Coordinates of C-alpha atoms and ligand atoms in Angstrom, one line a residue:
M11 CA 109.6 84.5 86.9
S12 CA 111.8 87.5 87.8
T13 CA 115.6 86.8 88.0
V14 CA 116.3 90.1 89.8
T15 CA 117.6 89.6 93.4
P16 CA 116.3 92.3 95.7
V17 CA 119.1 94.6 96.8
S18 CA 117.1 96.8 99.2
T19 CA 119.5 96.2 102.1
S20 CA 122.2 98.7 101.0
T21 CA 123.1 101.2 103.7
S22 CA 125.3 103.5 101.5
Q23 CA 123.6 106.7 100.4
R24 CA 122.9 107.1 96.7
K25 CA 123.7 110.3 94.9
K26 CA 120.7 112.6 94.9
V27 CA 118.6 112.4 91.7
T28 CA 117.8 115.8 90.2
T29 CA 116.0 117.1 87.1
L30 CA 119.3 117.1 85.4
T31 CA 119.6 113.3 86.0
F32 CA 116.2 112.9 84.3
R33 CA 117.4 114.8 81.2
Q34 CA 120.7 112.8 81.2
K35 CA 118.9 109.5 81.4
K36 CA 116.7 110.5 78.5
E37 CA 119.8 111.5 76.5
R38 CA 121.4 108.2 77.3
G39 CA 118.3 106.2 76.6
E40 CA 118.2 104.8 80.2
P41 CA 114.6 104.3 81.5
I42 CA 113.6 106.5 84.4
T43 CA 111.8 104.8 87.3
M44 CA 109.1 106.5 89.4
L45 CA 106.6 105.2 91.9
T46 CA 104.1 106.9 94.2
A47 CA 104.5 107.0 98.0
Y48 CA 102.4 108.6 100.7
D49 CA 104.2 107.5 104.0
Y50 CA 107.6 107.2 105.6
P51 CA 108.2 103.4 105.6
T52 CA 107.2 103.0 101.9
A53 CA 109.5 106.0 101.0
V54 CA 112.4 104.4 102.9
A55 CA 112.0 101.0 101.2
M56 CA 111.6 102.6 97.7
D57 CA 114.6 104.9 98.1
K58 CA 116.8 102.0 99.3
A59 CA 115.6 99.9 96.3
G60 CA 117.0 102.7 94.1
V61 CA 113.9 104.3 92.5
D62 CA 114.8 107.5 90.5
S63 CA 111.8 109.5 91.7
I64 CA 108.9 109.4 94.1
L65 CA 105.6 111.0 93.4
V66 CA 103.4 112.0 96.3
G67 CA 100.4 111.6 94.0
D68 CA 96.9 112.9 94.6
S69 CA 96.0 109.2 94.1
L70 CA 96.4 109.5 97.9
A71 CA 92.8 110.4 97.8
M72 CA 91.7 107.0 96.5
V73 CA 94.2 104.5 97.5
V74 CA 94.9 105.7 101.1
L75 CA 92.0 108.0 102.1
G76 CA 89.3 105.9 100.4
Y77 CA 87.6 108.6 98.3
E78 CA 85.9 107.7 95.0
N79 CA 88.2 110.0 92.9
T80 CA 91.1 112.4 93.4
L81 CA 89.0 115.6 93.6
S82 CA 88.5 115.7 97.4
V83 CA 92.1 115.8 98.6
T84 CA 93.4 119.1 99.9
M85 CA 96.7 121.0 100.0
D86 CA 97.0 120.4 103.7
E87 CA 96.5 116.6 103.3
M88 CA 99.0 116.4 100.5
L89 CA 101.6 118.3 102.5
H90 CA 101.0 116.1 105.5
H91 CA 101.9 113.0 103.5
A92 CA 104.6 114.7 101.5
R93 CA 106.4 115.6 104.7
A94 CA 106.4 111.9 105.8
V95 CA 107.8 110.8 102.4
S96 CA 110.6 113.4 102.5
R97 CA 111.6 112.2 106.0
G98 CA 112.1 108.7 104.5
A99 CA 113.6 109.3 101.0
K100 CA 116.9 111.0 100.7
S101 CA 118.1 110.3 97.2
A102 CA 115.0 110.0 94.9
L103 CA 113.7 113.1 93.2
L104 CA 110.6 114.0 95.2
V105 CA 107.6 115.4 93.3
G106 CA 104.5 116.8 95.1
D107 CA 101.3 116.4 93.1
M108 CA 99.2 119.6 93.2
P109 CA 95.7 118.8 94.2
F110 CA 92.5 119.9 92.4
M111 CA 91.8 123.6 92.8
S112 CA 95.3 124.4 94.1
Y113 CA 96.6 125.7 90.7
Q114 CA 93.5 126.2 88.4
V115 CA 92.2 129.6 89.8
T116 CA 95.2 131.9 89.3
A117 CA 98.8 131.6 88.4
E118 CA 99.7 133.4 91.7
E119 CA 97.8 130.9 93.7
A120 CA 99.5 128.1 91.8
L121 CA 102.9 129.5 92.6
R122 CA 102.0 130.0 96.3
N123 CA 100.8 126.4 96.6
A124 CA 103.8 125.0 94.6
G125 CA 106.1 126.9 96.9
R126 CA 104.5 125.2 99.9
F127 CA 105.5 121.7 98.6
L128 CA 109.2 122.8 98.6
Q129 CA 109.2 125.0 101.7
E130 CA 106.9 123.0 104.1
A131 CA 107.3 119.4 102.8
G132 CA 110.8 119.0 101.4
M133 CA 109.7 118.2 97.8
D134 CA 112.1 118.9 94.9
A135 CA 109.4 119.6 92.3
V136 CA 105.7 119.7 91.7
K137 CA 103.4 118.0 89.2
L138 CA 100.2 119.4 87.7
E139 CA 97.6 118.2 85.2
G140 CA 96.7 119.8 81.9
G141 CA 98.2 121.4 78.8
R142 CA 97.5 124.7 77.1
D143 CA 95.0 125.8 79.8
R144 CA 97.7 125.5 82.5
V145 CA 100.5 127.1 80.7
D146 CA 100.4 130.4 82.7
A147 CA 100.6 128.5 86.0
V148 CA 103.5 126.4 84.7
R149 CA 105.4 129.5 83.5
R150 CA 104.8 131.3 86.8
I151 CA 106.0 128.3 88.9
V152 CA 109.0 127.6 86.7
G153 CA 109.9 131.3 86.7
A154 CA 110.2 131.1 90.5
G155 CA 112.7 128.3 90.2
I156 CA 110.4 125.4 91.0
P157 CA 110.7 122.4 88.6
V158 CA 107.3 121.4 87.1
M159 CA 106.3 118.0 85.8
G160 CA 103.3 118.1 83.4
H161 CA 100.6 115.5 83.2
L162 CA 98.6 114.8 79.9
G163 CA 96.3 112.2 78.6
L164 CA 94.0 110.8 81.3
T165 CA 94.1 113.6 83.8
P166 CA 92.0 112.2 86.8
Q167 CA 91.2 115.7 88.1
S168 CA 89.1 116.2 84.9
I169 CA 87.2 112.9 85.0
H170 CA 83.8 114.6 84.9
Q171 CA 84.8 116.4 81.8
L172 CA 86.5 113.3 80.3
G173 CA 83.4 111.2 81.1
G174 CA 85.3 108.8 83.5
F175 CA 88.7 107.1 83.7
R176 CA 89.1 106.6 79.9
T177 CA 92.0 106.3 77.5
Q178 CA 92.8 109.6 75.8
G179 CA 94.2 110.5 72.4
K180 CA 92.6 107.6 70.4
T181 CA 91.5 109.7 67.5
A182 CA 93.8 111.6 65.0
S183 CA 92.5 115.0 66.2
A184 CA 92.8 114.1 69.9
A185 CA 96.3 112.8 69.3
K186 CA 97.2 116.1 67.6
I187 CA 96.0 118.1 70.5
L188 CA 98.0 115.9 72.9
L189 CA 101.2 116.4 70.9
E190 CA 100.6 120.1 70.8
D191 CA 100.1 120.2 74.5
A192 CA 103.3 118.3 75.1
K193 CA 105.2 120.8 73.1
I194 CA 103.5 123.7 74.8
L195 CA 104.5 122.3 78.2
E196 CA 108.1 121.8 77.1
E197 CA 108.2 125.3 75.8
A198 CA 106.8 126.6 79.1
G199 CA 109.7 125.1 80.9
A200 CA 108.3 121.8 82.3
F201 CA 111.2 119.4 83.1
S202 CA 109.2 116.2 82.4
L203 CA 105.8 115.0 81.5
V204 CA 103.5 112.2 82.7
L205 CA 101.5 110.5 79.9
E206 CA 98.7 108.6 81.4
S207 CA 96.5 106.1 79.5
V208 CA 97.3 107.1 75.9
P209 CA 97.9 104.7 73.0
A210 CA 101.5 103.4 73.0
R211 CA 102.4 104.5 69.5
L212 CA 101.3 108.0 70.3
A213 CA 103.2 108.1 73.6
E214 CA 106.4 106.9 71.8
Y215 CA 105.9 109.5 69.0
I216 CA 105.5 112.4 71.5
S217 CA 108.5 111.1 73.5
K218 CA 110.6 111.4 70.3
Q219 CA 109.2 114.8 69.5
I220 CA 110.1 116.6 72.7
S221 CA 113.5 116.9 74.5
I222 CA 112.1 116.5 78.1
P223 CA 111.5 113.0 79.4
T224 CA 108.1 111.4 79.3
I225 CA 107.0 109.2 82.2
G226 CA 104.3 106.7 81.1
I227 CA 101.5 105.1 83.0
G228 CA 99.4 103.0 80.7
A229 CA 101.3 104.5 77.8
G230 CA 103.4 101.6 76.6
A231 CA 107.2 101.0 76.5
G232 CA 108.1 103.9 74.2
C233 CA 108.1 106.5 77.0
D234 CA 111.4 107.6 78.7
G235 CA 110.3 106.3 82.0
Q236 CA 107.5 104.5 83.9
V237 CA 105.4 105.3 86.9
L238 CA 102.9 103.1 88.8
V239 CA 100.6 103.7 91.7
T240 CA 102.4 101.7 94.4
H241 CA 99.2 100.4 96.0
D242 CA 98.3 98.9 92.6
L243 CA 101.8 97.4 92.1
L244 CA 101.7 95.9 95.6
G245 CA 98.1 94.7 95.3
L246 CA 97.1 96.8 98.3
F247 CA 94.2 98.5 96.7
D248 CA 91.4 96.0 96.2
R249 CA 88.7 98.2 94.6
F250 CA 89.9 97.8 91.1
T251 CA 93.2 97.4 89.1
P252 CA 93.7 99.2 85.8
K253 CA 94.6 97.0 82.9
F254 CA 98.0 98.6 82.5
V255 CA 99.1 97.6 86.1
K256 CA 101.5 94.8 86.7
K257 CA 101.0 93.4 90.2
Y258 CA 104.3 92.5 91.9
A259 CA 102.7 91.4 95.1
N260 CA 99.3 90.7 96.7
F261 CA 99.6 92.6 100.0
H262 CA 95.9 93.0 100.5
T263 CA 95.5 89.2 100.7
E264 CA 98.7 89.0 102.8
M265 CA 97.3 91.6 105.2
N266 CA 94.0 89.9 105.4
K267 CA 95.7 86.6 106.2
A268 CA 97.9 88.2 108.9
F269 CA 95.0 90.0 110.6
T270 CA 92.9 86.8 110.6
V271 CA 95.7 84.8 112.2
Y272 CA 96.3 87.5 114.8
I273 CA 92.6 87.6 115.7
D274 CA 92.6 83.8 116.1
D275 CA 95.8 83.8 118.1
V276 CA 94.3 86.3 120.6
E277 CA 91.0 84.6 120.8
T278 CA 92.6 81.2 121.4
K279 CA 95.2 82.7 123.8
R280 CA 98.2 81.7 121.6
F281 CA 99.3 85.3 121.6
P282 CA 101.0 86.8 123.6
A283 CA 103.3 83.8 124.3
V284 CA 106.2 83.8 126.8
E285 CA 108.7 85.2 124.3
H286 CA 106.4 88.3 123.8
T287 CA 106.2 88.9 127.5
V288 CA 108.4 91.1 129.8
E289 CA 109.1 89.8 133.4
M290 CA 110.3 91.4 136.6
S291 CA 112.6 89.8 139.2
D292 CA 111.0 87.8 142.1
E293 CA 112.7 90.1 144.5
E294 CA 110.9 93.2 143.1
W295 CA 107.7 91.3 142.7
N296 CA 107.7 90.2 146.4
E297 CA 108.6 93.7 147.5
F298 CA 105.6 95.0 145.4
L299 CA 103.2 92.4 147.0
R300 CA 104.4 93.3 150.5
N301 CA 103.6 97.0 149.9
A302 CA 100.5 96.6 147.7
Ligands
KIV4 O1 98.4 110.8 91.5 C1 99.1 109.9 91.0 O2 99.4 108.9 91.5 C2 99.5 110.2 89.6 C3 100.1 109.1 88.8 C4 99.0 108.2 88.3 C5 101.0 109.6 87.8 O3 99.2 111.3 89.1

């Protein structure tokens, strides 16, 4: 049982979290917290709760838009949701996830699309998947002053190449490539790195070998921070739950209950009741009837 009392009612504005905060937290050994959001009310609640960073993830495709994987979501859809999040969150570091095919073709196109996240959607940084193959894009974007978060391990935009949603880096040779990629991204100027679904001891090793913070998802406790897909954490996404997710609520069941009760209330005429109803004065009503 958790002993933490929710403190989400605070009205005072927190200091803005920046990429420098990320680095300082790593230096001090303080865990960095990150969650995904795709809409205004979730962003408001998360920001008030004090999360360090919000990722407008391309997981949007699956958990909000209902696609099978993340490949179908477009730049325009990502920007639409990123704008809603930036209207709600004022303190967390906001990271826009670059969707499939928005950064793979040329470094110029990658820069142009990264710029849109900052210029049109109020994001503070962008995230993109891949290591050595994406280094030109990372350099180009960072060179324009846009902070880049890398993403290694299970990179969902490559599921067809990876053969599905599978843990990565489980062999010595795959682990070596992951470590090299982490160093390449650090060298290219990435400010942080997501490590998704990799063995815990490898993630911890990589985290100690690079100076930029690692944010783990299914990568154990040795990373410098943690991220979860909010719809998994809240139990809102009922299709499947990865093994590494801790469910903090069961909103899908709660929603289902609420909808069932509402339907019953309407069908049995318990809703709307008097307290949900607006009235007008007898005087106005009688005047209305006289002239109707
Ligand atoms: O899109 C997403 O939500 C992500 C996280 C899983 C890190 O990339």
